[in-house]
Amino acid sequence: MGSKIRWRLIVPTIFFMLLSSIDRVNVSFAALHMNADLGFSPSQYGFGAGILFAGFLTGQYPSVLLLQRIGFHHWLAGCALLWGGCAAAMAFIDNHVEFYVLRVLLGFAEGGLAPGIVLYLSQFATERERATTFAMPMLAIPISVVIGGPLSGLLLGMAAPFGLESWRWMFLGEALPTLLFAVIAWFWFADTPDRARWLTAEEKRWLSQNAANRQETARRNDWSVLARPLVWASAALWFCLLAGSYGIIFWLPQMVKSLANLPPLEIGLINALPWAANAAGIYIGATSSDRSGERFWHIAIPAMGMAIAIIAAAAAGASFAGLAALFVAGFCLGAAQGAFWALPTRMFTPATFAVGAVAINITGSSGGLVVPWLVGGVREASGGFWAPTLLLAGFLLTGAAIVLVLRGVAVRRGEAA
């Protein structure tokens, strides 16, 4: 049954997450030509690129509540149509106001995707498979970095049809698959295990008794879960782990810049290495956690390893040794993130799952707004790279400390694996 679920549900959700990530971040490639064509100032472009997070954060609860009301296949098809439509409409913008509006709508449409997929897959995952089931869709993010750049570069370099500018063609070319697969989603996904025609009757009965989140019809969400300190401790941990990704984002351009004498293809491959390591870390960390049943050390040890690795990258400077340190950092970060969702979801009931998962994801995603601003401010105040590096390492060590506190609580309750 595990292989059925993996190929029928997990791999397709990875693909949708991949499409959403590409449609969200391709604006950085379009900016190479779009800003000059439309006369965008750096501040106008920066505001438009970042304002996506306003829609992304505000869209999460409405999106997941809609999922509960209309079912997963309707919900995913609708979300993909909306974000694909916004991504395609970016090809026709003529001013910065249109740019801002579409970025907010794009963020709103994609906001509930990650927690919604976690909520959906929880119906098909057992306790022993939590980490792998919830982590696999996360592979889409590093994979999108690995393939998104070459894909965007390929579209930008093509002779665009219909006399379009290359950046307009890139937006259209990358949005069209989303619109196509939105239609496929309507027919592909079963809302609940009992509606999955590819499961046997015995498999359906087994999931109804053993799934990590056994869905109930016509239930109310229990919002009282937001008063539980463990929810917010988990949310703070997720914030720290996502903040750690900026350790790679912050240092990688410096490393690649020093290798300007290499051919563009080799530079592109080097740029992808830490994110490929991140994808490997997600998979290995999740599967190892599931095999052993241990959750806490599978997060704490990689988080500490990531902190050490980015400090080593800063010490090595722009060199191959620095790139090697970032490779290790990417792997460690992936391993910690891959094991994460198995930890907080253990304390949720069907009535609290959606509310708790979205609260954690909103808190973690807010790092996209907060952490770059903090890093920029610290770098400006210190005049160097060491202080921002230590700040990011501090986030990761704080995350490791939170895990150990949570483990201490679980040990006292007799729940630690």
CSV table of C-alpha atoms in Angstrom, one decimal:
chain,number,residue,atom,x,y,z
A,1,MET,CA,0.0,0.0,0.0
A,2,GLY,CA,2.9,2.3,0.7
A,3,SER,CA,4.1,2.3,-2.9
A,4,LYS,CA,0.6,2.9,-4.1
A,5,ILE,CA,0.2,6.0,-1.9
A,6,ARG,CA,3.7,7.2,-2.9
A,7,TRP,CA,3.0,7.1,-6.7
A,8,ARG,CA,-0.7,8.0,-6.7
A,9,LEU,CA,-0.5,10.9,-4.2
A,10,ILE,CA,2.9,11.9,-2.9
A,11,VAL,CA,4.7,12.2,-6.3
A,12,PRO,CA,1.9,14.2,-7.9
A,13,THR,CA,1.8,16.6,-4.9
A,14,ILE,CA,5.5,17.0,-5.3
A,15,PHE,CA,4.9,18.0,-8.9
A,16,PHE,CA,2.3,20.6,-7.9
A,17,MET,CA,4.6,22.1,-5.2
A,18,LEU,CA,7.3,22.2,-7.9
A,19,LEU,CA,5.1,24.1,-10.3
A,20,SER,CA,4.0,26.6,-7.5
A,21,SER,CA,7.7,27.3,-6.6
A,22,ILE,CA,8.7,27.9,-10.1
A,23,ASP,CA,5.7,30.2,-10.8
A,24,ARG,CA,6.6,32.1,-7.6
A,25,VAL,CA,10.3,32.7,-8.0
A,26,ASN,CA,10.7,33.1,-11.7
A,27,VAL,CA,10.2,36.8,-11.3
A,28,SER,CA,13.9,37.1,-10.3
A,29,PHE,CA,14.8,35.8,-13.8
A,30,ALA,CA,12.2,38.0,-15.6
A,31,ALA,CA,13.7,41.0,-13.8
A,32,LEU,CA,16.8,40.8,-15.9
A,33,HIS,CA,14.7,42.3,-18.8
A,34,MET,CA,11.3,43.2,-17.3
A,35,ASN,CA,12.6,46.0,-15.1
A,36,ALA,CA,14.2,47.8,-18.0
A,37,ASP,CA,11.3,47.3,-20.4
A,38,LEU,CA,8.7,48.6,-17.9
A,39,GLY,CA,10.9,51.2,-16.2
A,40,PHE,CA,10.8,49.6,-12.8
A,41,SER,CA,13.1,51.1,-10.2
A,42,PRO,CA,14.9,48.7,-7.8
A,43,SER,CA,12.6,49.7,-5.0
A,44,GLN,CA,9.5,49.0,-7.1
A,45,TYR,CA,10.8,45.6,-8.2
A,46,GLY,CA,11.9,44.8,-4.6
A,47,PHE,CA,8.5,45.7,-3.2
A,48,GLY,CA,6.7,43.7,-5.8
A,49,ALA,CA,8.9,40.7,-5.3
A,50,GLY,CA,8.4,40.8,-1.5
A,51,ILE,CA,4.7,41.7,-1.3
A,52,LEU,CA,3.9,38.2,-2.4
A,53,PHE,CA,4.4,37.2,1.2
A,54,ALA,CA,1.5,39.4,2.3
A,55,GLY,CA,-0.9,37.3,0.2
A,56,PHE,CA,1.0,34.1,1.1
A,57,LEU,CA,0.6,34.5,4.8
A,58,THR,CA,-3.0,35.8,4.8
A,59,GLY,CA,-4.2,33.1,2.4
A,60,GLN,CA,-3.3,30.1,4.5
A,61,TYR,CA,-6.2,29.8,6.9
A,62,PRO,CA,-8.9,30.7,4.3
A,63,SER,CA,-7.4,28.3,1.8
A,64,VAL,CA,-7.3,25.3,4.3
A,65,LEU,CA,-10.8,26.0,5.6
A,66,LEU,CA,-12.0,26.0,2.0
A,67,LEU,CA,-10.2,22.6,1.5
A,68,GLN,CA,-12.2,21.2,4.4
A,69,ARG,CA,-15.4,22.4,2.9
A,70,ILE,CA,-15.1,21.4,-0.8
A,71,GLY,CA,-12.6,18.5,-0.8
A,72,PHE,CA,-9.0,18.2,-1.9
A,73,HIS,CA,-9.5,17.6,-5.6
A,74,HIS,CA,-11.8,20.7,-6.1
A,75,TRP,CA,-9.5,22.7,-3.8
A,76,LEU,CA,-6.2,21.8,-5.5
A,77,ALA,CA,-7.7,22.4,-9.0
A,78,GLY,CA,-9.0,25.8,-7.9
A,79,CYS,CA,-5.8,26.9,-6.3
A,80,ALA,CA,-3.7,25.8,-9.3
A,81,LEU,CA,-6.1,27.6,-11.7
A,82,LEU,CA,-5.8,30.8,-9.7
A,83,TRP,CA,-2.1,30.8,-9.2
A,84,GLY,CA,-1.5,29.6,-12.8
A,85,GLY,CA,-3.8,32.3,-14.1
A,86,CYS,CA,-1.9,35.0,-12.1
A,87,ALA,CA,1.4,33.6,-13.3
A,88,ALA,CA,0.3,33.7,-16.9
A,89,ALA,CA,-1.2,37.2,-16.4
A,90,MET,CA,2.3,38.4,-15.4
A,91,ALA,CA,3.1,38.2,-19.1
A,92,PHE,CA,0.7,41.1,-19.8
A,93,ILE,CA,1.6,43.6,-17.1
A,94,ASP,CA,2.4,47.2,-18.2
A,95,ASN,CA,3.0,49.0,-14.8
A,96,HIS,CA,4.1,48.4,-11.3
A,97,VAL,CA,0.5,48.5,-9.9
A,98,GLU,CA,-0.5,45.5,-12.0
A,99,PHE,CA,2.8,43.8,-10.9
A,100,TYR,CA,1.9,44.3,-7.2
A,101,VAL,CA,-1.7,43.1,-7.5
A,102,LEU,CA,-0.7,39.9,-9.3
A,103,ARG,CA,2.0,39.1,-6.9
A,104,VAL,CA,-0.4,39.4,-3.9
A,105,LEU,CA,-3.0,37.3,-5.7
A,106,LEU,CA,-0.3,34.7,-6.6
A,107,GLY,CA,0.8,34.5,-2.9
A,108,PHE,CA,-2.8,34.2,-1.7
A,109,ALA,CA,-3.5,31.4,-4.1
A,110,GLU,CA,-0.4,29.4,-3.1
A,111,GLY,CA,-0.5,30.3,0.6
A,112,GLY,CA,-2.4,27.2,1.8
A,113,LEU,CA,-0.7,24.7,-0.5
A,114,ALA,CA,1.9,23.3,1.9
A,115,PRO,CA,-0.3,23.0,5.0
A,116,GLY,CA,-3.2,21.8,2.8
A,117,ILE,CA,-1.1,19.0,1.4
A,118,VAL,CA,0.1,18.0,4.9
A,119,LEU,CA,-3.5,17.9,6.0
A,120,TYR,CA,-4.6,15.8,3.0
A,121,LEU,CA,-1.7,13.3,3.1
A,122,SER,CA,-2.2,12.8,6.9
A,123,GLN,CA,-5.3,10.7,6.0
A,124,PHE,CA,-3.0,8.2,4.1
A,125,ALA,CA,0.0,8.2,6.5
A,126,THR,CA,0.5,6.1,9.6
A,127,GLU,CA,2.4,7.1,12.7
A,128,ARG,CA,5.5,5.2,11.4
A,129,GLU,CA,5.4,7.0,8.0
A,130,ARG,CA,4.8,10.5,9.2
A,131,ALA,CA,8.1,12.1,8.4
A,132,THR,CA,8.5,10.6,4.9
A,133,THR,CA,4.9,11.3,3.9
A,134,PHE,CA,5.0,14.9,5.0
A,135,ALA,CA,8.6,15.6,3.9
A,136,MET,CA,8.4,14.3,0.3
A,137,PRO,CA,6.4,17.2,-1.1
A,138,MET,CA,9.1,19.5,0.5
A,139,LEU,CA,11.5,18.1,-2.1
A,140,ALA,CA,9.8,20.3,-4.6
A,141,ILE,CA,11.5,23.5,-3.2
A,142,PRO,CA,15.2,22.5,-3.7
A,143,ILE,CA,14.3,20.7,-6.9
A,144,SER,CA,12.7,23.8,-8.2
A,145,VAL,CA,16.0,25.7,-7.5
A,146,VAL,CA,18.0,23.0,-9.3
A,147,ILE,CA,15.8,23.0,-12.5
A,148,GLY,CA,14.0,26.3,-12.3
A,149,GLY,CA,17.0,28.4,-13.2
A,150,PRO,CA,18.0,26.4,-16.3
A,151,LEU,CA,14.4,26.2,-17.4
A,152,SER,CA,13.9,30.0,-17.0
A,153,GLY,CA,17.1,30.6,-18.8
A,154,LEU,CA,16.1,28.3,-21.7
A,155,LEU,CA,12.8,30.2,-22.1
A,156,LEU,CA,14.4,33.6,-21.9
A,157,GLY,CA,16.9,32.5,-24.6
A,158,MET,CA,14.3,31.2,-27.0
A,159,ALA,CA,12.9,33.2,-29.9
A,160,ALA,CA,9.6,34.1,-28.3
A,161,PRO,CA,6.5,33.5,-30.4
A,162,PHE,CA,3.9,36.2,-31.4
A,163,GLY,CA,6.5,38.9,-31.1
A,164,LEU,CA,6.5,38.7,-27.2
A,165,GLU,CA,9.4,39.9,-25.2
A,166,SER,CA,11.4,37.0,-23.8
A,167,TRP,CA,10.4,37.6,-20.2
A,168,ARG,CA,6.7,37.6,-21.1
A,169,TRP,CA,7.1,34.3,-22.9
A,170,MET,CA,8.9,32.9,-19.9
A,171,PHE,CA,5.9,33.7,-17.6
A,172,LEU,CA,3.5,32.2,-20.1
A,173,GLY,CA,5.6,29.1,-20.8
A,174,GLU,CA,6.0,28.3,-17.1
A,175,ALA,CA,2.3,29.0,-16.3
A,176,LEU,CA,0.8,26.8,-19.0
A,177,PRO,CA,1.7,23.4,-17.3
A,178,THR,CA,0.1,24.6,-14.1
A,179,LEU,CA,-3.2,25.4,-15.9
A,180,LEU,CA,-3.1,22.0,-17.6
A,181,PHE,CA,-2.4,20.0,-14.5
A,182,ALA,CA,-5.1,22.0,-12.6
A,183,VAL,CA,-7.6,20.2,-14.8
A,184,ILE,CA,-5.9,16.9,-14.2
A,185,ALA,CA,-6.1,17.4,-10.5
A,186,TRP,CA,-9.9,17.5,-10.6
A,187,PHE,CA,-10.0,13.9,-11.8
A,188,TRP,CA,-6.8,12.4,-10.2
A,189,PHE,CA,-7.1,12.9,-6.5
A,190,ALA,CA,-9.6,11.1,-4.1
A,191,ASP,CA,-10.7,13.3,-1.3
A,192,THR,CA,-10.5,10.6,1.4
A,193,PRO,CA,-9.2,7.0,1.5
A,194,ASP,CA,-12.7,5.5,1.3
A,195,ARG,CA,-13.1,7.3,-2.1
A,196,ALA,CA,-9.8,6.0,-3.5
A,197,ARG,CA,-10.8,3.4,-6.0
A,198,TRP,CA,-7.2,2.2,-6.3
A,199,LEU,CA,-7.2,1.0,-2.6
A,200,THR,CA,-8.7,-2.3,-1.7
A,201,ALA,CA,-11.5,-2.6,0.8
A,202,GLU,CA,-9.1,-4.0,3.4
A,203,GLU,CA,-6.6,-1.2,2.8
A,204,LYS,CA,-9.4,1.4,3.3
A,205,ARG,CA,-10.5,-0.2,6.6
A,206,TRP,CA,-6.9,-0.3,7.8
A,207,LEU,CA,-6.3,3.4,7.1
A,208,SER,CA,-9.6,4.3,8.8
A,209,GLN,CA,-8.2,2.8,12.0
A,210,ASN,CA,-4.5,3.6,11.7
A,211,ALA,CA,-4.0,6.9,9.7
A,212,ALA,CA,-2.2,9.7,11.4
A,213,ASN,CA,-5.3,11.9,10.9
A,214,ARG,CA,-8.6,10.1,10.5
A,215,GLN,CA,-10.9,12.7,8.9
A,216,GLU,CA,-14.4,13.1,10.3
A,217,THR,CA,-17.3,14.5,8.3
A,218,ALA,CA,-19.1,17.7,9.3
A,219,ARG,CA,-16.8,18.4,12.2
A,220,ARG,CA,-15.8,21.8,13.6
A,221,ASN,CA,-12.2,22.9,13.9
A,222,ASP,CA,-11.0,23.2,17.5
A,223,TRP,CA,-9.3,26.6,17.7
A,224,SER,CA,-8.4,26.0,21.4
A,225,VAL,CA,-5.2,24.3,20.2
A,226,LEU,CA,-3.7,27.7,19.6
A,227,ALA,CA,-3.6,28.2,23.4
A,228,ARG,CA,-1.2,25.2,23.7
A,229,PRO,CA,2.5,26.3,24.3
A,230,LEU,CA,3.7,23.2,22.4
A,231,VAL,CA,2.1,24.5,19.2
A,232,TRP,CA,4.0,27.8,19.4
A,233,ALA,CA,7.2,26.1,20.4
A,234,SER,CA,6.9,24.0,17.3
A,235,ALA,CA,6.1,27.1,15.3
A,236,ALA,CA,9.2,28.8,16.6
A,237,LEU,CA,11.2,25.8,15.7
A,238,TRP,CA,9.9,25.8,12.1
A,239,PHE,CA,10.7,29.5,11.9
A,240,CYS,CA,14.3,28.8,13.0
A,241,LEU,CA,14.7,26.0,10.5
A,242,LEU,CA,13.3,28.0,7.6
A,243,ALA,CA,15.5,31.0,8.7
A,244,GLY,CA,18.5,28.6,8.3
A,245,SER,CA,17.9,28.4,4.5
A,246,TYR,CA,19.1,32.0,4.3
A,247,GLY,CA,22.5,30.8,5.4
A,248,ILE,CA,22.7,29.2,1.9
A,249,ILE,CA,21.0,32.1,0.1
A,250,PHE,CA,23.2,34.6,1.9
A,251,TRP,CA,26.6,33.0,1.1
A,252,LEU,CA,26.1,31.1,-2.1
A,253,PRO,CA,26.2,34.2,-4.4
A,254,GLN,CA,29.5,35.2,-2.8
A,255,MET,CA,31.0,31.8,-3.5
A,256,VAL,CA,29.8,31.6,-7.1
A,257,LYS,CA,30.9,35.2,-7.8
A,258,SER,CA,34.5,34.1,-7.1
A,259,LEU,CA,34.3,31.4,-9.8
A,260,ALA,CA,33.5,33.9,-12.6
A,261,ASN,CA,36.3,32.3,-14.8
A,262,LEU,CA,34.3,29.1,-15.1
A,263,PRO,CA,31.9,28.4,-18.0
A,264,PRO,CA,28.2,29.4,-17.3
A,265,LEU,CA,27.1,25.7,-17.3
A,266,GLU,CA,29.6,24.8,-14.6
A,267,ILE,CA,28.6,27.9,-12.5
A,268,GLY,CA,25.0,26.8,-12.8
A,269,LEU,CA,25.8,23.3,-11.6
A,270,ILE,CA,27.8,24.7,-8.7
A,271,ASN,CA,24.9,27.0,-7.8
A,272,ALA,CA,22.6,23.9,-7.7
A,273,LEU,CA,24.9,21.7,-5.5
A,274,PRO,CA,23.8,22.9,-2.0
A,275,TRP,CA,20.1,22.6,-3.0
A,276,ALA,CA,20.7,19.2,-4.4
A,277,ALA,CA,22.2,18.3,-1.1
A,278,ASN,CA,19.2,19.8,0.6
A,279,ALA,CA,16.9,17.5,-1.4
A,280,ALA,CA,19.0,14.5,-0.4
A,281,GLY,CA,18.9,15.6,3.2
A,282,ILE,CA,15.1,15.9,3.2
A,283,TYR,CA,14.7,12.4,1.9
A,284,ILE,CA,17.4,10.7,4.1
A,285,GLY,CA,16.4,12.6,7.2
A,286,ALA,CA,12.7,11.7,6.8
A,287,THR,CA,13.3,8.0,6.0
A,288,SER,CA,15.8,7.6,8.8
A,289,SER,CA,13.4,9.1,11.3
A,290,ASP,CA,10.6,6.8,10.1
A,291,ARG,CA,12.8,3.7,10.2
A,292,SER,CA,14.0,4.4,13.8
A,293,GLY,CA,10.8,6.0,15.1
A,294,GLU,CA,13.0,8.7,16.7
A,295,ARG,CA,12.0,12.3,16.0
A,296,PHE,CA,13.9,14.7,18.3
A,297,TRP,CA,17.6,14.0,17.6
A,298,HIS,CA,16.8,13.8,13.9
A,299,ILE,CA,16.0,17.5,14.0
A,300,ALA,CA,18.4,18.8,16.7
A,301,ILE,CA,21.7,17.2,15.4
A,302,PRO,CA,21.3,18.4,11.8
A,303,ALA,CA,20.3,21.9,13.0
A,304,MET,CA,23.5,22.1,15.0
A,305,GLY,CA,25.4,20.7,12.0
A,306,MET,CA,23.9,23.4,9.7
A,307,ALA,CA,25.0,26.1,12.2
A,308,ILE,CA,28.6,24.8,12.2
A,309,ALA,CA,28.6,24.5,8.5
A,310,ILE,CA,27.6,28.0,7.7
A,311,ILE,CA,30.2,29.3,10.1
A,312,ALA,CA,32.8,27.2,8.4
A,313,ALA,CA,31.6,28.6,5.0
A,314,ALA,CA,32.1,32.1,6.3
A,315,ALA,CA,35.6,31.2,7.6
A,316,ALA,CA,36.6,29.6,4.4
A,317,GLY,CA,35.4,32.5,2.3
A,318,ALA,CA,34.7,32.5,-1.4
A,319,SER,CA,36.5,29.2,-2.3
A,320,PHE,CA,35.8,25.6,-3.1
A,321,ALA,CA,36.2,24.8,0.6
A,322,GLY,CA,33.4,27.3,1.3
A,323,LEU,CA,31.2,25.7,-1.3
A,324,ALA,CA,31.9,22.3,0.3
A,325,ALA,CA,30.7,23.7,3.6
A,326,LEU,CA,27.6,25.0,2.0
A,327,PHE,CA,27.0,21.6,0.5
A,328,VAL,CA,27.1,20.1,4.1
A,329,ALA,CA,24.9,23.0,5.3
A,330,GLY,CA,22.3,22.2,2.6
A,331,PHE,CA,22.3,18.5,3.5
A,332,CYS,CA,21.9,19.2,7.3
A,333,LEU,CA,19.2,21.7,6.8
A,334,GLY,CA,17.2,19.3,4.6
A,335,ALA,CA,17.6,16.5,7.1
A,336,ALA,CA,16.2,18.7,9.9
A,337,GLN,CA,13.3,19.9,7.8
A,338,GLY,CA,12.6,16.4,6.5
A,339,ALA,CA,12.0,15.1,10.1
A,340,PHE,CA,10.2,18.2,11.3
A,341,TRP,CA,6.5,17.7,10.5
A,342,ALA,CA,6.4,14.2,12.1
A,343,LEU,CA,7.0,15.9,15.5
A,344,PRO,CA,4.2,18.5,15.9
A,345,THR,CA,1.5,16.5,14.1
A,346,ARG,CA,1.7,13.8,16.8
A,347,MET,CA,-0.1,16.1,19.2
A,348,PHE,CA,-3.0,17.0,16.8
A,349,THR,CA,-6.4,15.4,16.7
A,350,PRO,CA,-8.6,15.5,13.6
A,351,ALA,CA,-10.3,18.6,15.0
A,352,THR,CA,-7.1,20.5,15.7
A,353,PHE,CA,-4.9,19.3,12.8
A,354,ALA,CA,-5.7,22.0,10.3
A,355,VAL,CA,-5.7,24.9,12.9
A,356,GLY,CA,-2.4,23.8,14.4
A,357,ALA,CA,-0.6,23.0,11.1
A,358,VAL,CA,-1.5,26.3,9.6
A,359,ALA,CA,-0.4,28.3,12.7
A,360,ILE,CA,3.0,26.5,12.5
A,361,ASN,CA,3.4,27.1,8.8
A,362,ILE,CA,2.4,30.8,9.0
A,363,THR,CA,4.9,31.4,11.7
A,364,GLY,CA,7.7,29.6,9.8
A,365,SER,CA,6.8,31.3,6.5
A,366,SER,CA,6.9,34.7,8.1
A,367,GLY,CA,10.7,34.2,8.0
A,368,GLY,CA,10.5,35.3,4.4
A,369,LEU,CA,9.5,38.7,5.6
A,370,VAL,CA,11.6,39.0,8.8
A,371,VAL,CA,14.9,37.2,8.2
A,372,PRO,CA,16.1,39.0,5.0
A,373,TRP,CA,15.4,42.4,6.7
A,374,LEU,CA,17.3,41.3,9.9
A,375,VAL,CA,20.2,40.0,7.9
A,376,GLY,CA,20.4,43.2,5.8
A,377,GLY,CA,20.2,45.4,8.9
A,378,VAL,CA,22.8,43.4,10.8
A,379,ARG,CA,25.2,43.4,7.8
A,380,GLU,CA,24.7,47.2,7.4
A,381,ALA,CA,25.3,47.8,11.0
A,382,SER,CA,28.4,45.6,11.3
A,383,GLY,CA,29.9,46.3,7.9
A,384,GLY,CA,30.8,42.7,7.3
A,385,PHE,CA,29.6,39.2,6.8
A,386,TRP,CA,30.4,37.6,10.1
A,387,ALA,CA,27.6,39.2,12.1
A,388,PRO,CA,24.8,38.0,9.8
A,389,THR,CA,26.4,34.6,9.7
A,390,LEU,CA,26.4,34.3,13.4
A,391,LEU,CA,22.8,35.6,13.5
A,392,LEU,CA,21.7,32.8,11.2
A,393,ALA,CA,23.7,30.2,13.1
A,394,GLY,CA,22.0,31.5,16.3
A,395,PHE,CA,18.6,30.8,14.8
A,396,LEU,CA,19.6,27.2,14.1
A,397,LEU,CA,21.1,26.7,17.5
A,398,THR,CA,17.9,28.1,19.0
A,399,GLY,CA,15.9,25.7,17.0
A,400,ALA,CA,18.0,22.8,18.3
A,401,ALA,CA,17.5,24.0,21.9
A,402,ILE,CA,13.7,24.1,21.3
A,403,VAL,CA,13.8,20.5,20.1
A,404,LEU,CA,15.7,19.5,23.3
A,405,VAL,CA,13.1,21.3,25.4
A,406,LEU,CA,10.3,19.5,23.6
A,407,ARG,CA,12.1,16.2,24.0
A,408,GLY,CA,12.4,16.9,27.8
A,409,VAL,CA,8.6,17.5,27.9
A,410,ALA,CA,8.0,14.2,26.0
A,411,VAL,CA,10.3,12.2,28.3
A,412,ARG,CA,8.4,13.5,31.3
A,413,ARG,CA,5.2,12.3,29.7
A,414,GLY,CA,6.6,9.0,28.6
A,415,GLU,CA,6.2,9.9,24.9
A,416,ALA,CA,9.8,10.3,23.7
A,417,ALA,CA,10.9,7.8,21.0
